[in-house]
Amino acid sequence: MTDLALVSSLARAATHPDPAFPRFHPRPAQGWINDPNGVSYIDGKYHVFFQYNPSSARHSMIQWGHVSSADLVHWEEHPVALVPQPGGPDSAGCWTGVVTVDDGVPTAAYSGVHDHGGHSQVVIARGSSDLVSWHQDGHVAVSMPTDPLVTAVRDPFIFRFNGSRYAVQGAGLADGRAALLLYSVGDMENWEYKGIWLTSSDPVAAMHAPAEIWECPQLVEVPVAGGGSTWVMMFSLWLSGDDHEHANGVGHLIGSLSADPETGLPVFTAATGGKSDLGRDFYAPQIVQLAYSSPAAAFAASSAAASALMWGWANEGPGRDGRRGRTQEEIDDAGWSGVLTHPRLLSVADGALVVAPVPEVSAYRGAAVASDASGSVDVPAFAEVGVTGSGPVSLRLGSGADEQLVYSGTVAAGEELRIFIDASLVEVYRSGSVATTLRAYPLAGESWTLELPAGATANVWELTLPR
C-alpha cells in the first residue's frame, strides 16, 4: 500500500470545511466519536478503534470505527468494524472494549447493551488477520453478576499476570461506591467471575479516584525511570449527572500486583495515585501494553520499544473558564464531534505518572516559524511549540474583548513545555508530569498568542503532513 493511501485519513482532514476540524489527529470527516477502543499492536501495525456514530454528531447507536498505522504518523481509515445486531446482546450499541489475540485470531471483547436499560454483557467478536473484517454472532462471554450489590457494569479490559489471563470491568455498587470486578479468562468465550476486586473505599483510591462508577478501567505495567517497572491502574471517574461533562476526569493508582497465597489470584495494592490529565476535556483513555526487551528500552528513541501507549477522548463542550464552546446546534451544523488525542507514552518517575507524546509525532513538524523567540509569540492554527526557561506561560486565542485564556501554567528551569495546537484541540505536555488536554474554537481571523516569562524561549513549527 502506498504512502498516499496511508495518509488518506489525514489528507482529507486538510480540506475539511470546518476550520475547527483537526488535521493531525485521525478521525472520520463526519459523525460522533468518543472512547478509543480495541487499541492494539498486531503484526507491525497499530490499530485504534473508537465508539462511532457515522449518522450524526450525537451519541447514539454506537458502532466501532477503525483507523490503523504502521508508524503512528500515517493513518488509514477502515470501514466500520462492529455494528449493533438487531435483536442481539448489543442491539443498543457496541460499547467500550478491547482487542486481543486469542489462539492466533484477533478477538474483540466489548460491552454490549441489549435494550438501553444500562445492563451490559461482555460480547465476543472475531476478526480477520488484518482486523478489517469482523464476525459477530452475538456470543456472550459473561453477563452481569447476580449480586444485588452490583448495579452497573461496563468496559472490559484484559491483562496478564503470572502467565494467566484475567479481565476487569468497571462497576457501580448499590451503596454508592465505584468498584472493579475481576474475572479469570482461561477461555475467551466463557469468563469466570471472581468477585468485587477493589472499591473506592480503599483509602488510596478514595483520595485519587473518587467516583460512583469506575469506567474504562485499565491495568498495565509501565517502566520506572532508573530501572524496573510498576503497575498503573487507571479509571474514568463517572458521577451521576455527567453528560459528556466529566468533572472528576480521569484518575490513576500506582501500585503492585501479587498473588493471593490461597487462590493464586492477583491482588492489587495501591501505593499512590493522581490525576491522569489536568484538563477538563479528557476522558475514557485506553492503554495498549507493548513488549519491551528491558525497562531501559522503554526510554529509547522509538516508542515501539515502550511498554504502554495511551490514547484519550477529547470531547466537544460548552465554554468554561472564560473560553467559548460549541452549542449542540453548532455541533449538529458542523456534523462532527469528538477527537482522539495523540498517542502518549507512560512511565513512572519519583513515584508519579509521567505522560509524554510519542517521538513519532515530531514528524509533523514543518517549517520553523519562530526560533528562540521570547516575550509575546504569534503561533499558527496548526503548530507545535517547545518552551524552555523558568516562569509562567500562557496561551491566548483572539484579542481585545473576545480574547480567551486557553492555557496557563509554568515551566521550570531544566524542563520543557511542549504545546500542540490542532485547530480546536490543544495538548500540553510538561516534562515529568501528566498532560493537559483542552478544546478551544477559533473564530474567523483569530490567532493564537503565546506569552513567555523573561528569559524563556520558544521554538515554533507549523505542522505539515509528511510524505
C-alpha positions as MATLAB code, in Angstrom:
seq = 'MTDLALVSSLARAATHPDPAFPRFHPRPAQGWINDPNGVSYIDGKYHVFFQYNPSSARHSMIQWGHVSSADLVHWEEHPVALVPQPGGPDSAGCWTGVVTVDDGVPTAAYSGVHDHGGHSQVVIARGSSDLVSWHQDGHVAVSMPTDPLVTAVRDPFIFRFNGSRYAVQGAGLADGRAALLLYSVGDMENWEYKGIWLTSSDPVAAMHAPAEIWECPQLVEVPVAGGGSTWVMMFSLWLSGDDHEHANGVGHLIGSLSADPETGLPVFTAATGGKSDLGRDFYAPQIVQLAYSSPAAAFAASSAAASALMWGWANEGPGRDGRRGRTQEEIDDAGWSGVLTHPRLLSVADGALVVAPVPEVSAYRGAAVASDASGSVDVPAFAEVGVTGSGPVSLRLGSGADEQLVYSGTVAAGEELRIFIDASLVEVYRSGSVATTLRAYPLAGESWTLELPAGATANVWELTLPR';
ca = [
       0.000    0.000    0.000;
       1.415    3.400   -0.941;
       2.169    6.302    1.390;
      -0.586    8.255   -0.368;
      -3.150    5.649    0.643;
      -1.857    5.518    4.198;
      -2.065    9.271    4.693;
      -5.551    9.484    3.215;
      -7.333    9.921    6.553;
      -5.297   13.000    7.470;
      -5.101   14.304    3.900;
      -8.881   14.528    3.753;
      -8.908   16.442    7.023;
      -6.796   19.180    5.425;
      -9.701   20.060    3.127;
     -12.458   19.844    5.734;
     -14.784   22.878    5.515;
     -14.874   23.422    9.302;
     -11.827   25.447   10.459;
     -12.135   23.807   13.908;
     -11.648   20.302   12.461;
      -8.291   18.728   13.485;
      -5.879   17.855   10.693;
      -3.300   15.817   12.594;
      -5.493   13.563   14.738;
      -7.169   10.867   12.599;
     -10.956   10.610   12.698;
     -13.757   10.310   10.125;
     -14.801   13.525    8.414;
     -18.335   13.289    9.832;
     -20.152   11.777   12.789;
     -19.735   11.372   16.520;
     -16.735    9.647   18.121;
     -15.848    9.028   21.750;
     -13.898    6.360   23.682;
     -10.864    4.790   21.995;
     -11.434    1.031   21.926;
      -9.529   -2.085   20.959;
      -6.176   -0.306   20.864;
      -3.697   -2.960   19.761;
      -0.366   -3.571   18.051;
      -0.578   -6.630   15.829;
       1.767   -7.762   13.031;
       3.633   -4.464   12.945;
       0.595   -2.212   12.830;
      -1.181   -0.084   15.416;
      -4.969   -0.365   15.400;
      -7.199    2.174   17.113;
     -10.934    1.555   17.205;
     -13.359    4.063   18.714;
     -17.005    4.475   19.568;
     -18.638    5.941   16.499;
     -21.976    7.144   15.188;
     -21.472    7.846   11.466;
     -25.051    9.102   11.036;
     -24.917   12.235   13.179;
     -22.842   14.266   15.612;
     -24.785   12.839   18.554;
     -24.153    9.984   20.977;
     -26.481    7.314   19.622;
     -26.398    3.769   18.147;
     -22.716    3.361   18.838;
     -20.574    1.309   16.461;
     -16.811    0.800   16.298;
     -14.840    2.946   13.861;
     -11.305    1.899   12.934;
      -8.021    3.506   11.880;
      -4.581    1.926   11.646;
      -0.956    2.947   11.211;
       2.430    1.305   10.841;
       4.298    4.318   12.203;
       1.899    6.434   14.341;
       2.147    9.178   11.700;
       0.375    7.973    8.551;
      -3.151    6.729    9.290;
      -5.561    4.727    7.182;
      -9.317    4.809    7.794;
     -11.111    1.470    7.542;
     -14.785    0.503    7.252;
     -16.858    0.292   10.426;
     -15.726   -2.771   12.393;
     -18.566   -3.633   14.785;
     -22.242   -2.715   14.467;
     -25.253   -3.349   16.741;
     -27.041   -6.571   15.844;
     -30.865   -6.325   15.732;
     -32.239   -8.493   18.497;
     -28.752   -9.312   19.720;
     -26.990   -8.599   23.030;
     -25.547   -5.414   21.502;
     -28.716   -4.151   19.779;
     -28.467   -0.854   21.703;
     -24.774   -0.331   20.985;
     -21.296   -1.820   20.739;
     -19.674   -0.043   23.642;
     -16.180    0.082   25.085;
     -13.902   -2.936   24.937;
     -10.543   -4.321   23.908;
      -8.926   -6.339   21.137;
      -6.561   -9.191   21.909;
      -5.142  -12.158   20.012;
      -6.756  -15.445   21.083;
      -5.195  -18.595   19.621;
      -3.867  -16.507   16.741;
      -7.214  -14.825   15.997;
      -7.820  -11.096   16.612;
     -10.694  -11.020   19.083;
     -12.799   -8.157   20.416;
     -14.384   -8.253   23.875;
     -16.771   -5.358   24.391;
     -19.777   -4.154   26.355;
     -22.979   -4.969   24.545;
     -26.243   -3.408   25.680;
     -29.484   -5.025   24.608;
     -32.269   -2.620   25.447;
     -30.964    0.778   26.615;
     -31.566   -0.348   30.184;
     -27.914    0.079   31.030;
     -27.156   -3.558   31.881;
     -24.251   -4.706   29.745;
     -22.757   -8.074   28.875;
     -19.317   -8.934   27.525;
     -19.789   -9.777   23.852;
     -17.147  -11.538   21.738;
     -16.401  -10.937   18.034;
     -13.670  -12.480   15.877;
     -11.645  -10.541   13.329;
      -9.712  -11.225   10.146;
      -5.911  -11.253   10.312;
      -5.788   -7.594    9.223;
      -8.553   -6.644   11.714;
     -10.645   -5.094    8.915;
     -13.440   -7.697    8.713;
     -15.314   -8.933   11.795;
     -17.679  -11.809   12.516;
     -20.365  -11.038   15.096;
     -22.531  -13.948   16.226;
     -23.752  -12.407   19.493;
     -21.741  -14.703   21.747;
     -21.861  -13.534   25.387;
     -18.775  -14.408   27.431;
     -20.246  -13.252   30.734;
     -23.340  -11.403   31.929;
     -23.826   -9.086   34.876;
     -23.241  -10.698   38.278;
     -26.345  -11.750   40.163;
     -25.040   -9.991   43.282;
     -27.667   -7.286   44.050;
     -24.893   -5.013   45.344;
     -23.605   -4.668   41.760;
     -25.912   -2.241   39.926;
     -23.839   -1.200   36.892;
     -21.081   -2.961   34.926;
     -19.187   -1.895   31.816;
     -15.939   -1.690   29.834;
     -13.918   -4.948   29.951;
     -10.118   -4.752   29.981;
      -7.832   -7.793   29.697;
      -4.422   -8.172   31.358;
      -1.954  -10.964   32.072;
      -0.361  -11.889   35.378;
       1.889  -14.839   36.249;
       1.200  -16.448   32.883;
      -2.593  -16.339   33.204;
      -5.183  -14.134   31.526;
      -7.560  -12.022   33.610;
     -10.008   -9.210   32.990;
     -11.584   -6.389   34.926;
     -14.783   -4.452   34.393;
     -15.762   -1.124   35.902;
     -18.798   -1.135   38.160;
     -21.052    0.837   40.443;
     -22.440   -0.530   43.693;
     -25.807   -0.003   45.358;
     -24.140    1.762   48.292;
     -22.667    4.458   46.013;
     -19.140    3.100   45.754;
     -17.274    2.572   42.496;
     -15.727   -0.855   42.005;
     -13.674   -3.166   39.837;
     -14.867   -6.696   39.143;
     -12.302   -9.428   38.491;
     -12.603  -12.310   36.007;
     -10.477  -15.280   35.058;
     -10.310  -15.634   31.259;
      -8.867  -19.066   30.591;
     -11.454  -19.485   27.827;
     -12.101  -16.306   25.878;
     -15.716  -17.284   25.302;
     -16.523  -18.201   28.926;
     -15.287  -15.787   31.574;
     -15.316  -16.809   35.234;
     -16.442  -14.122   37.680;
     -14.185  -13.889   40.733;
     -15.955  -11.125   42.632;
     -15.551   -7.481   43.608;
     -11.810   -6.835   43.408;
     -11.320   -3.219   44.503;
     -13.639   -0.384   45.540;
     -13.452    3.360   46.042;
     -13.467    2.793   49.802;
      -9.791    1.829   49.527;
      -8.109    4.844   51.163;
      -5.686    5.479   48.290;
      -8.460    5.061   45.709;
     -10.792    7.323   47.706;
      -8.194   10.082   47.518;
      -7.218    9.781   43.867;
     -10.178    8.127   42.086;
     -13.471    9.290   43.657;
     -16.463    8.216   41.568;
     -19.808    6.447   41.592;
     -18.793    4.192   38.689;
     -15.257    3.433   37.543;
     -15.491    3.491   33.759;
     -12.910    2.316   31.226;
     -10.590    0.607   33.754;
      -7.026   -0.029   32.619;
      -4.257   -2.062   34.265;
      -0.791   -2.078   32.701;
       2.833   -2.478   33.692;
       4.959    0.575   32.882;
       8.679    1.320   33.158;
      10.148    3.237   36.072;
      12.849    5.815   35.424;
      16.132    4.356   36.586;
      15.055    0.748   36.099;
      12.330   -1.717   36.911;
       8.603   -1.423   36.355;
       5.393   -0.883   38.278;
       1.662   -1.324   37.747;
      -0.637    1.544   36.864;
      -4.407    1.253   37.234;
      -6.470    3.968   35.544;
     -10.161    4.870   35.749;
     -12.543    7.341   34.162;
     -14.452    8.814   37.083;
     -18.193    8.770   36.402;
     -20.617   10.762   38.537;
     -24.412   10.836   38.279;
     -25.417   13.818   36.180;
     -22.414   13.501   33.863;
     -23.465   14.192   30.274;
     -20.120   14.146   28.488;
     -19.014   16.764   31.024;
     -16.860   14.722   33.387;
     -15.949   16.971   36.282;
     -13.778   14.361   38.011;
     -11.941   13.453   34.811;
      -9.533   10.521   34.887;
      -7.543    9.234   37.858;
      -4.917    6.570   38.368;
      -3.343    4.444   41.074;
       0.270    3.269   41.106;
       0.993    0.061   42.957;
       1.909   -3.605   42.831;
       0.379   -6.930   41.848;
       0.969  -10.011   43.938;
      -0.581  -13.469   44.042;
      -3.035  -14.327   46.772;
      -1.337  -17.134   48.730;
      -4.525  -19.201   48.870;
      -6.208  -18.669   45.492;
      -3.308  -17.525   43.328;
      -5.496  -14.685   42.035;
      -3.862  -11.298   41.546;
      -4.070   -8.755   44.372;
      -3.548   -5.064   43.592;
      -2.067   -2.898   46.338;
      -2.195    0.838   45.687;
       0.684    2.985   46.942;
      -0.140    6.381   45.451;
      -2.049    7.994   42.591;
      -3.152   11.201   40.952;
      -4.915   12.840   38.030;
      -4.103   11.321   34.648;
      -4.710   14.571   32.735;
      -5.038   18.102   34.091;
      -7.600   19.325   31.535;
     -11.386   19.142   31.638;
     -11.582   17.823   28.080;
     -10.009   14.382   28.512;
     -11.853   11.140   29.262;
     -12.044    7.401   28.603;
      -8.386    6.702   27.754;
      -7.272    3.269   26.640;
      -3.759    1.880   27.015;
      -2.066   -0.778   24.916;
       0.637   -2.852   26.591;
       3.665   -3.404   24.357;
       6.559   -5.790   24.872;
       9.974   -4.349   25.556;
      13.343   -6.009   25.946;
      14.288   -4.242   29.189;
      12.991   -1.350   31.320;
      15.726    0.863   29.867;
      14.472    0.098   26.358;
      11.195    1.829   27.188;
      13.034    5.135   27.138;
      14.624    4.575   23.739;
      14.021    6.988   20.868;
      11.365    4.804   19.273;
       8.075    4.397   21.103;
       7.818    0.874   19.654;
      10.168   -0.132   22.477;
       7.945    1.395   25.141;
       5.691   -0.675   27.316;
       2.487    1.385   27.318;
       0.857    3.758   24.836;
      -2.326    5.664   25.678;
      -4.979    7.406   23.613;
      -7.794    9.502   25.133;
     -11.019   11.137   24.008;
     -11.284   14.933   23.841;
     -14.976   15.803   23.781;
     -16.701   18.873   22.433;
     -18.084   21.036   25.182;
     -19.678   24.287   26.251;
     -17.443   27.217   27.121;
     -15.910   27.288   30.568;
     -13.144   29.137   32.359;
     -13.548   32.120   30.037;
     -13.414   30.024   26.858;
     -16.026   29.719   24.161;
     -17.503   26.332   23.482;
     -19.925   24.944   20.929;
     -23.633   24.551   21.443;
     -25.343   21.337   20.371;
     -26.847   23.238   17.459;
     -23.376   24.330   16.311;
     -22.104   20.768   16.665;
     -25.044   19.483   14.615;
     -24.329   22.068   11.908;
     -20.649   21.092   11.831;
     -21.629   17.424   11.510;
     -18.881   16.004   13.711;
     -18.000   15.651   17.382;
     -15.028   14.299   19.313;
     -11.283   13.900   18.775;
      -8.743   11.327   19.908;
      -5.509   12.640   21.400;
      -2.032   11.966   20.138;
      -0.653    8.619   21.336;
       1.113    9.120   24.660;
       3.963    7.263   26.358;
       3.517    6.296   30.013;
       6.249    5.901   32.614;
       6.723    6.489   36.328;
       9.379    8.721   37.872;
       9.777    9.569   41.549;
       6.517    7.771   42.297;
       4.457    9.858   39.845;
       2.955    9.141   36.445;
       4.757   10.772   33.523;
       2.946   11.263   30.212;
       4.770   12.318   27.045;
       3.861   12.482   23.342;
       5.346    9.674   21.284;
       8.533   10.764   19.499;
       6.929    9.944   16.140;
       4.613   12.974   16.217;
       7.671   15.170   15.644;
       7.374   14.017   12.023;
       4.551   16.546   11.653;
       6.978   19.436   12.186;
       7.181   21.621    9.123;
       8.861   24.973    8.704;
      10.136   26.747   11.802;
       8.103   29.966   12.044;
       9.849   31.191   15.202;
      13.145   30.098   16.694;
      14.357   31.026   20.167;
      11.649   33.680   20.304;
      10.819   35.343   23.609;
       8.138   37.611   25.047;
       4.917   37.529   23.024;
       4.986   34.974   20.188;
       2.436   34.523   17.392;
       1.504   30.863   16.881;
      -0.176   29.316   13.779;
      -3.500   27.469   13.969;
      -1.655   24.166   13.433;
       1.572   24.201   15.383;
       3.995   22.580   17.785;
       5.693   24.789   20.352;
       8.649   23.947   22.586;
       9.189   26.254   25.565;
      12.238   26.352   27.856;
      13.053   28.747   30.643;
      11.513   29.467   34.009;
       8.234   31.091   34.965;
       4.584   31.453   33.917;
       3.436   30.621   30.386;
       0.049   31.404   28.851;
      -1.626   30.604   25.545;
      -4.315   33.017   24.370;
      -6.772   32.976   21.488;
      -8.101   36.148   19.847;
      -7.640   39.695   21.068;
      -9.431   42.531   22.779;
     -12.786   41.860   24.403;
     -13.014   38.414   22.773;
      -9.618   37.223   23.969;
      -9.614   33.843   25.729;
      -7.035   32.456   28.114;
      -6.865   28.855   26.880;
      -3.886   27.622   28.914;
      -1.936   28.957   31.865;
       0.925   27.111   33.514;
       4.572   27.249   34.458;
       7.811   25.943   33.110;
      10.691   25.252   35.490;
      14.398   25.544   34.836;
      15.598   22.421   33.073;
      12.093   21.446   31.918;
      10.438   21.708   28.533;
       6.812   22.572   27.863;
       5.513   21.158   24.576;
       2.259   22.511   23.166;
       0.409   21.057   20.173;
      -2.367   23.086   18.528;
      -4.533   21.277   16.007;
      -7.351   23.712   15.165;
      -9.667   23.273   18.196;
      -7.571   20.716   20.110;
      -4.727   21.786   22.391;
      -2.419   19.277   24.097;
       0.171   20.481   26.603;
       2.962   18.224   27.878;
       5.245   19.218   30.725;
       8.444   17.302   31.493;
       7.956   14.904   34.382;
       4.188   15.358   34.606;
       0.905   14.353   33.017;
      -0.612   16.172   30.041;
      -3.314   18.838   29.857;
      -5.987   18.385   27.166;
      -8.128   21.379   26.159;
     -10.628   22.421   23.492;
     -10.949   25.962   22.114;
     -12.640   27.193   18.939;
     -11.035   29.970   16.862;
     -13.344   32.332   15.018;
     -12.531   33.598   11.541;
      -9.490   35.847   11.642;
      -8.499   34.988   15.206;
      -4.932   33.977   16.022;
      -3.031   32.327   18.862;
      -0.503   34.147   21.056;
       1.991   32.632   23.473;
       3.152   34.778   26.397;
       6.536   33.872   27.887;
       8.337   34.992   31.048;
      11.544   36.988   30.847;
      14.436   34.812   29.753;
      12.271   31.983   28.396;
      12.420   30.992   24.740;
      10.131   29.152   22.350;
      10.644   27.276   19.119;
       7.537   27.165   16.928;
       6.933   24.831   13.995;
       3.974   24.895   11.647;
       2.533   21.409   11.333;
       2.508   19.684    7.972;
       1.779   16.190    6.674;
       4.951   14.237    5.845;
       5.110   12.225    2.662;
];
